[in-house]
CSV table of C-alpha atoms in Angstrom, one decimal:
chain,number,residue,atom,x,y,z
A,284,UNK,CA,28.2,-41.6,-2.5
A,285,UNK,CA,28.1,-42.8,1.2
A,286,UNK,CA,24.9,-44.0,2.4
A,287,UNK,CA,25.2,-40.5,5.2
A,288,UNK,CA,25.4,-38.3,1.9
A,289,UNK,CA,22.3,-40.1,0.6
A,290,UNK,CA,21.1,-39.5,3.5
A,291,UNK,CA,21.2,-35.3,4.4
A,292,UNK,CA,19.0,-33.1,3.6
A,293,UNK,CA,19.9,-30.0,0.8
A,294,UNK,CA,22.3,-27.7,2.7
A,295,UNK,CA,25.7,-30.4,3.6
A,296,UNK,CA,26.9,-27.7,6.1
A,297,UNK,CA,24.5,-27.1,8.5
A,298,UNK,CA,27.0,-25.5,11.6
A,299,UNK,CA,29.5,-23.8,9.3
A,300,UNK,CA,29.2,-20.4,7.9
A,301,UNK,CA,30.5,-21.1,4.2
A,302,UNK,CA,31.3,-17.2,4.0
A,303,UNK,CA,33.7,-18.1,6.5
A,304,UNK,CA,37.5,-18.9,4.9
A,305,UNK,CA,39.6,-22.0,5.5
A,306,UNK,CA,41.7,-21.8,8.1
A,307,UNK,CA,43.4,-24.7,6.6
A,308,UNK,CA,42.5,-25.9,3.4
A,309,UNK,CA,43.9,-29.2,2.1
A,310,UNK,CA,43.3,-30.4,-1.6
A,311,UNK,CA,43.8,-33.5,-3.0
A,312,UNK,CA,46.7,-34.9,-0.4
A,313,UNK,CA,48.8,-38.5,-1.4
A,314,UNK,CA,50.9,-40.1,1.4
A,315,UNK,CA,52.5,-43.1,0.8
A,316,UNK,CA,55.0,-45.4,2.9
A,317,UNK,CA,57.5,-47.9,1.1
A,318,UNK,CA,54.7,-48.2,-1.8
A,319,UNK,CA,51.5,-48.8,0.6
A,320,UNK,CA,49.2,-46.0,0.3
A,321,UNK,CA,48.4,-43.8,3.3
A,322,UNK,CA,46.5,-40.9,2.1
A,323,UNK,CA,44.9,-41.3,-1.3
A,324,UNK,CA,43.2,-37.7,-2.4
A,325,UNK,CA,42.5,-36.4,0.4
A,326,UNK,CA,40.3,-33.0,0.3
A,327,UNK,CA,39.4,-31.1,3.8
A,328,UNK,CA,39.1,-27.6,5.3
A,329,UNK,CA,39.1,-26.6,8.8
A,330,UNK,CA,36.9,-23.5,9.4
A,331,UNK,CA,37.7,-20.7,11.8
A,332,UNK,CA,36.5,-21.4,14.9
A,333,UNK,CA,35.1,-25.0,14.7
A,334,UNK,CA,36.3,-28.7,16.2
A,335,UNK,CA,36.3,-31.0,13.2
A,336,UNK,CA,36.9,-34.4,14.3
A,337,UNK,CA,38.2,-37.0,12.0
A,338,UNK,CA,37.3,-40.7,13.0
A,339,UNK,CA,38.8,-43.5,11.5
A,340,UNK,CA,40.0,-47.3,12.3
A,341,UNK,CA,43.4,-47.5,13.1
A,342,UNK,CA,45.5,-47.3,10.0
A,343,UNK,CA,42.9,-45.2,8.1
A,344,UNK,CA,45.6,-42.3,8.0
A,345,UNK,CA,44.1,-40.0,10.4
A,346,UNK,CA,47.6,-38.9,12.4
A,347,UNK,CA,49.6,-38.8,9.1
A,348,UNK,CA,47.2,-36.4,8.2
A,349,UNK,CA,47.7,-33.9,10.9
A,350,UNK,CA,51.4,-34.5,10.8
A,351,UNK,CA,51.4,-33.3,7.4
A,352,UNK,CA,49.7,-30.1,8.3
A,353,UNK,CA,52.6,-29.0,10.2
A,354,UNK,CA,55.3,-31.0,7.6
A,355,UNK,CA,56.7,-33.3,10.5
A,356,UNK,CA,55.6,-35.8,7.5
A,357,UNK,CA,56.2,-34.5,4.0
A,358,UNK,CA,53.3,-35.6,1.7
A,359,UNK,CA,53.8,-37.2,-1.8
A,360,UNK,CA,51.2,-34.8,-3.7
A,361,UNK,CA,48.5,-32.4,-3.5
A,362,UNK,CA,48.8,-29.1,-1.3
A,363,UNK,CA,47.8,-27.2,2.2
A,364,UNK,CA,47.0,-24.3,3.1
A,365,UNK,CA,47.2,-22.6,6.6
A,366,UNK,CA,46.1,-19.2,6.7
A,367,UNK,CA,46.6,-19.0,3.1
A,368,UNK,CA,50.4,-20.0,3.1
A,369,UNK,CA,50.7,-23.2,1.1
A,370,UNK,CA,53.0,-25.1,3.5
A,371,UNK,CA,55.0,-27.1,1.1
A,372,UNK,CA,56.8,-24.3,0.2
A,373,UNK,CA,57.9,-22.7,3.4
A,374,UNK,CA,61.5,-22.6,4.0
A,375,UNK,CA,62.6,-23.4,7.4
A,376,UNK,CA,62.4,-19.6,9.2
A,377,UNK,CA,58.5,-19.4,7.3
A,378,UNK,CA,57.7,-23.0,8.7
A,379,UNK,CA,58.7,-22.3,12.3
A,380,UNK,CA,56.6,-19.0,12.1
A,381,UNK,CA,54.0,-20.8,11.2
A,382,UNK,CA,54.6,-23.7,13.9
A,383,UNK,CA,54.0,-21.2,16.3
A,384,UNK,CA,50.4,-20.8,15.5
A,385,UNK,CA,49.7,-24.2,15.7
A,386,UNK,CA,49.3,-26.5,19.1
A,387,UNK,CA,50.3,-30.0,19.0
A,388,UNK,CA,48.9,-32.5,21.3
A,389,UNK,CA,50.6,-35.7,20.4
A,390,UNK,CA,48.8,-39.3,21.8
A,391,UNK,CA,51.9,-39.5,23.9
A,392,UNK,CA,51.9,-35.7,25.2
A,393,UNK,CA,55.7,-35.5,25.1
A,394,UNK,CA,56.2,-34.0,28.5
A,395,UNK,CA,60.1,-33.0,29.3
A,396,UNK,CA,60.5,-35.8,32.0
A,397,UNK,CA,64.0,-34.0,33.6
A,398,UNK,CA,62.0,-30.9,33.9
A,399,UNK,CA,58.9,-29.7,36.3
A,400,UNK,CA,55.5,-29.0,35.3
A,401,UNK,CA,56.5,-25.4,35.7
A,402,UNK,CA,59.5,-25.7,33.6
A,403,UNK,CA,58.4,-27.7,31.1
A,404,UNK,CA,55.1,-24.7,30.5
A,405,UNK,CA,58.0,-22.1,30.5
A,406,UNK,CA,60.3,-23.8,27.8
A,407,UNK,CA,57.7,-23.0,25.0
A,408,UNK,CA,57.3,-19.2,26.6
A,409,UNK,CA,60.8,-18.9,26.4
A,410,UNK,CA,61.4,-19.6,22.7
A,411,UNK,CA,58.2,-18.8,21.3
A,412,UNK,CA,56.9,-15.3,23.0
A,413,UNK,CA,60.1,-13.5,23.8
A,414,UNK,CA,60.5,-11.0,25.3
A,415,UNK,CA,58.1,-11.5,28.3
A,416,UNK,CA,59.0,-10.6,32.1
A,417,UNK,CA,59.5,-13.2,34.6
A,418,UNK,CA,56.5,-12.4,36.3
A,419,UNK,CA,54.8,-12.4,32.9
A,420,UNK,CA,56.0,-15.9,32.1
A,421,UNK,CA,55.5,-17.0,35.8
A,422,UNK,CA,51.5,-15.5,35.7
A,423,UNK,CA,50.9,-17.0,31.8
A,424,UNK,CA,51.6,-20.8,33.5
A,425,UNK,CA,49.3,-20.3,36.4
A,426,UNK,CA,46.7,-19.4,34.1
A,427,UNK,CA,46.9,-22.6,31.8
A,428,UNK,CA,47.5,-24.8,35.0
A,429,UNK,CA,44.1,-23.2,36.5
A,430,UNK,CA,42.3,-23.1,33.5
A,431,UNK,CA,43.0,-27.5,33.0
A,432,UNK,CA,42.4,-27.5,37.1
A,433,UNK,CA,46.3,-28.4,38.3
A,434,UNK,CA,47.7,-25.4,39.4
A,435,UNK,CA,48.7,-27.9,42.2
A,436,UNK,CA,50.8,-29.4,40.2
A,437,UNK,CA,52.9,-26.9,39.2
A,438,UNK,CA,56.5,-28.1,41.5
A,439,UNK,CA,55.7,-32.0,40.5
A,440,UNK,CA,57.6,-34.0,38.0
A,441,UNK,CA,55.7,-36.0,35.3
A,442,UNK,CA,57.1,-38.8,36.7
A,443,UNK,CA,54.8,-38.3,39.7
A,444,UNK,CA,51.2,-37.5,37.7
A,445,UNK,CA,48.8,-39.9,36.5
A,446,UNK,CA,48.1,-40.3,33.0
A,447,UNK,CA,45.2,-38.2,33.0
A,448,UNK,CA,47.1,-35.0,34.7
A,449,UNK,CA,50.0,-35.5,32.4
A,450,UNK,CA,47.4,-35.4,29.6
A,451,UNK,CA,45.8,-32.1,31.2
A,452,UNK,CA,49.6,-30.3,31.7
A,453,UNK,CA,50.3,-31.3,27.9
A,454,UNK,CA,47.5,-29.4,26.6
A,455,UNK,CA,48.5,-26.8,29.0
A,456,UNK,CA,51.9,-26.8,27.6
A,457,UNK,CA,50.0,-26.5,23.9
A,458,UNK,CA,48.0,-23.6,24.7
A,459,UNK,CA,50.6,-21.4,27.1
A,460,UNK,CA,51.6,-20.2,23.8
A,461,UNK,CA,47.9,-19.3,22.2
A,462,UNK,CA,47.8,-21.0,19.4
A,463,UNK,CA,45.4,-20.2,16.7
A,464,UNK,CA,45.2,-24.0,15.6
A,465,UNK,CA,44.8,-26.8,18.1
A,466,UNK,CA,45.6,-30.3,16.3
A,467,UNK,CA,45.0,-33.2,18.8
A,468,UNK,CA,46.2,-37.0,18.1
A,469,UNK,CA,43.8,-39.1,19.7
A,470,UNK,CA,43.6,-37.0,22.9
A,471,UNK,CA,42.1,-39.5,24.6
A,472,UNK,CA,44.0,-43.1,24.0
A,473,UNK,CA,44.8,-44.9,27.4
A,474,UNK,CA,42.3,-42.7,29.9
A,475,UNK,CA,39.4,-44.5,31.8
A,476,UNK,CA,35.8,-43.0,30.8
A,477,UNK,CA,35.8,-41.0,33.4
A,478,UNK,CA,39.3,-38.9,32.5
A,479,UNK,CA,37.9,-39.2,29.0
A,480,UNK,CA,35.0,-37.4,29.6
A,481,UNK,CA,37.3,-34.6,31.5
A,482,UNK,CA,39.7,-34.3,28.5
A,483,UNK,CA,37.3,-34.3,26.1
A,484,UNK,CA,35.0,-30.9,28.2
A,485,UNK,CA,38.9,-29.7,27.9
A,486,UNK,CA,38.4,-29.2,24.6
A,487,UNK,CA,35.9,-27.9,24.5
A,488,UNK,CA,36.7,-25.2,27.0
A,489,UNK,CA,39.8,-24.3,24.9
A,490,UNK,CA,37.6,-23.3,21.9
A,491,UNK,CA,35.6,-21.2,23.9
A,492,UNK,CA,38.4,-19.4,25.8
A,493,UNK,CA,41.2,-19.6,23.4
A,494,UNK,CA,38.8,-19.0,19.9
A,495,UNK,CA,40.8,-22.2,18.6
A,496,UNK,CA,40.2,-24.2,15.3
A,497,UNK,CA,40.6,-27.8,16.1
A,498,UNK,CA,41.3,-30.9,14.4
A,499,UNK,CA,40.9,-33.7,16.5
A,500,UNK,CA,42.1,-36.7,15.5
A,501,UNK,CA,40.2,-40.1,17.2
A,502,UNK,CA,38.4,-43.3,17.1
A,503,UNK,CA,37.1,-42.8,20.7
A,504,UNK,CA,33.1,-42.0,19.6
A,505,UNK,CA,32.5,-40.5,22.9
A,506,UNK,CA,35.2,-37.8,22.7
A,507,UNK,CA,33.5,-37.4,18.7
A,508,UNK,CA,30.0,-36.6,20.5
A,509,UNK,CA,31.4,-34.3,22.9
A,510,UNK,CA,33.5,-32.2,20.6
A,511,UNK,CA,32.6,-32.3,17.0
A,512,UNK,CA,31.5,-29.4,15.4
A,513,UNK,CA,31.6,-31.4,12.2
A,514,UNK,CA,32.8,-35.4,11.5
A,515,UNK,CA,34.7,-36.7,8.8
A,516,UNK,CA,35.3,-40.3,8.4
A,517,UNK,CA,38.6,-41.6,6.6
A,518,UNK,CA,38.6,-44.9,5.4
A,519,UNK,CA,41.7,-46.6,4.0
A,520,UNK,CA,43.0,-43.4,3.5
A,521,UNK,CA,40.1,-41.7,1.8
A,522,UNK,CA,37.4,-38.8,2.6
A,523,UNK,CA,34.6,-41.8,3.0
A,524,UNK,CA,31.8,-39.5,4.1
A,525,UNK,CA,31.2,-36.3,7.1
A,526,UNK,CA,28.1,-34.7,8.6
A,527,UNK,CA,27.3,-33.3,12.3
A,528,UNK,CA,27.1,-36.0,15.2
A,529,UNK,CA,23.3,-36.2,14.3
A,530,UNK,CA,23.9,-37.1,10.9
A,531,UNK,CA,25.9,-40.6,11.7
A,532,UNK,CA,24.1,-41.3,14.6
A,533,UNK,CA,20.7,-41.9,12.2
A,534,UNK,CA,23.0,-43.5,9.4
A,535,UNK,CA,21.9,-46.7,7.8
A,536,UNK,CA,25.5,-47.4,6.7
A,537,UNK,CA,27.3,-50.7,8.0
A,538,UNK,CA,30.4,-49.3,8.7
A,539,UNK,CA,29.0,-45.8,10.0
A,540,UNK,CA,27.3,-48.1,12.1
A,541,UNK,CA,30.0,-50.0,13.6
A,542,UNK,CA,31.4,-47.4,15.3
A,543,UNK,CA,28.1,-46.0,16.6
A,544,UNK,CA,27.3,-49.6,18.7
């Protein structure tokens, strides 16, 4: 036991409502790459409604985890759950429905670089909620655009944004199709404090106006204190401890502590 388990006090879940269900449930996950163990039993649910952050060095397997979730990585053994569908055995037409209720931010945010901001907001409207109206489609990506503050951007090219705006229309993109799961891969990387701070109060702001469940993937501590809900801490591809922000803050641990400098 971690010196953070040693640590809490009687109830291990002090935000989360334990009636609640998993919205994602993940038991006893193995992910390895020619030989070299990613994930080694892995066990973690995702409760309606919360962001659980997982920190971890680099390497510790935090965005092969999330990758699993939506199998664009196939794991080697144990089993999730999303809304009670184990995803492992989802064909292709059950795997795409299932895609659909899950936003992606990747660390790169994979914008469409020969389309607009507007288009690039309309291509997952298109394929994903058909059957809207034009004016439907054309009112949905105003909102998003307003609701990350660049509905001025909405005729530029990503070619023409800064990092932190082509961060902002990303998770635009991810939410224009409500998602019920937001999964973010170190939302963060590459943004001065500054447009840290502004991503991370994006988050946030999505939970409260979209009723997401987040996972969000980093090793950026500030984005951990702003969001978390709930930490868990992977190390060399193991559950190595989790708590509330409080908890590792006052933690005696050496490596808890490293991070918390």
């Amino acid at each position: 036991m971690s010196t953070i388990q040693a640590e809490k006090i009687a109830d291990p879940w002090p935000i989360i409502n334990r009636s609640n269900e998993p919205v994602i449930e993940i038991m006893n996950l193995k992910k390895s790459f020619d030989m070299e163990p990613v994930l080694v039993d892995v066990s973690i649910n995702l409760y309606n409604g919360e962001n659980l952050v997982i920190l971890g060095k680099s390497g510790s397997g935090k965005s092969v985890l999330i990758k699993c979730i939506v199998r664009l990585l196939n794991p080697d053994g144990g089993t999730i759950h999303v809304f009670g569908e184990e995803v492992g055995q989802l064909g292709n037409a059950g795997l795409s429905e299932l895609r659909k209720k899950i936003g992606f931010l990747f660390q790169s945010g994979a914008l469409y670089d020969s389309m607009t901001v507007r288009q690039n907001l309309e291509f997952p409207l298109r394929r994903i909620k058909k059957g809207l109206t034009e004016k439907e489609i054309s009112e949905k990506v105003i909102e998003v655009l307003e609701n990350v503050g660049l509905a001025d951007a909405l005729n530029k090219m990503p070619s023409q944004l800064s990092g932190g705006m082509r961060k902002r229309i990303s998770l635009a993109r991810t939410v224009v199709v409500d998602p019920m799961i937001m999964l973010y891969d170190e939302p963060t990387t590459g943004l001065d404090p500054v447009t840290s701070d502004e991503i991370s109060e994006l988050i946030n702001d999505v939970q409260q106006k979209y009723k997401t469940s987040s996972i969000i993937i980093t090793h950026d501590i500030e984005c951990a204190r702003a969001t978390a809900d709930r930490i868990i801490m992977l190390k060399d591809g193991e559950v190595y401890t989790e708590g509330t922000i409080e908890d590792f803050e006052k933690s005696t641990d050496p490596l808890i502590k490293s991070f918390f400098k």
